[in-house]
XYZ file of C-alpha atoms in Angstrom:
100
model
C -26.370 -64.691 -7.022
C -26.608 -62.854 -3.768
C -25.666 -64.279 -0.370
C -28.874 -62.715 1.264
C -31.314 -64.077 -1.286
C -33.106 -67.086 -0.664
C -32.221 -69.863 -3.203
C -34.220 -72.744 -4.279
C -32.934 -74.827 -1.138
C -34.287 -72.423 1.459
C -32.990 -69.524 3.581
C -29.508 -68.252 3.197
C -26.952 -69.195 5.720
C -26.220 -65.621 6.273
C -29.829 -65.024 7.415
C -29.617 -68.085 9.736
C -26.357 -66.797 11.202
C -27.842 -63.321 11.830
C -30.986 -64.812 13.588
C -28.800 -67.154 15.586
C -26.156 -64.585 16.726
C -28.976 -61.944 17.436
C -30.947 -64.633 19.474
C -27.754 -65.665 21.485
C -26.809 -62.131 22.235
C -30.412 -61.222 23.299
C -30.649 -64.208 25.468
C -27.195 -63.604 27.124
C -27.922 -59.800 27.892
C -31.495 -60.591 28.901
C -30.583 -63.346 31.345
C -27.803 -61.156 32.850
C -30.198 -58.145 33.314
C -33.118 -60.356 34.581
C -31.189 -62.229 37.249
C -28.960 -59.285 38.099
C -25.871 -61.324 37.485
C -22.739 -59.597 39.173
C -25.032 -56.706 40.106
C -25.350 -55.345 36.580
C -28.764 -54.137 37.039
C -28.292 -52.540 40.458
C -25.157 -50.720 39.242
C -27.008 -49.441 36.027
C -30.005 -48.276 38.116
C -27.569 -46.376 40.481
C -25.896 -44.715 37.445
C -29.362 -43.620 36.111
C -30.344 -42.229 39.435
C -27.059 -40.285 39.719
C -27.229 -39.020 36.210
C -30.868 -37.773 36.811
C -29.641 -36.083 40.163
C -26.918 -34.355 38.274
C -29.304 -33.200 35.295
C -31.589 -31.818 38.000
C -28.821 -30.053 39.805
C -28.914 -32.031 43.025
C -25.618 -33.946 43.064
C -25.008 -35.731 46.249
C -28.723 -35.447 47.429
C -29.785 -38.325 49.498
C -33.287 -38.416 48.036
C -32.459 -38.070 44.424
C -35.471 -38.774 42.263
C -35.852 -42.309 40.997
C -37.996 -42.743 37.989
C -39.727 -45.845 36.916
C -37.623 -46.330 33.944
C -34.486 -46.237 36.203
C -35.618 -48.648 38.796
C -34.157 -52.093 39.262
C -37.589 -53.864 38.682
C -38.071 -52.297 35.382
C -34.571 -53.082 34.232
C -35.241 -56.702 35.396
C -38.374 -56.686 33.503
C -36.648 -55.388 30.418
C -34.095 -58.262 30.833
C -36.927 -60.912 30.969
C -38.386 -59.328 27.620
C -34.982 -59.478 26.040
C -34.507 -63.163 27.189
C -38.044 -63.999 25.627
C -37.059 -62.069 22.458
C -33.679 -64.070 22.168
C -35.604 -67.357 22.598
C -37.998 -66.270 19.792
C -35.088 -65.467 17.570
C -33.452 -68.919 18.244
C -36.748 -70.695 17.543
C -37.161 -68.805 14.300
C -33.567 -69.602 13.337
C -34.241 -73.239 14.108
C -37.414 -73.261 12.038
C -35.635 -71.610 9.166
C -32.915 -74.130 9.336
C -35.385 -76.835 9.012
C -36.963 -75.369 5.946
C -33.755 -76.263 3.967
């Protein structure tokens, strides 16, 4: 009998734990990125801008190029999507738990 296989009584506790843990991690990271807790998103955007400037050979340039994928708004949008994905995973874990 495998721990991952669904038995007669419903889904495995391992599957429920994986869904719950993944949902909580996505929710926590997504909220931190979406609401820029402790400046996480701003610092990450600045590091992306500095890395792009270094790659293009312009270290220290005041007008280093900012791509859409490195902007604060895009990273906050990704945080909102991660938050939504975390909520979906938690709802799925709750639904699977009630199938027992």
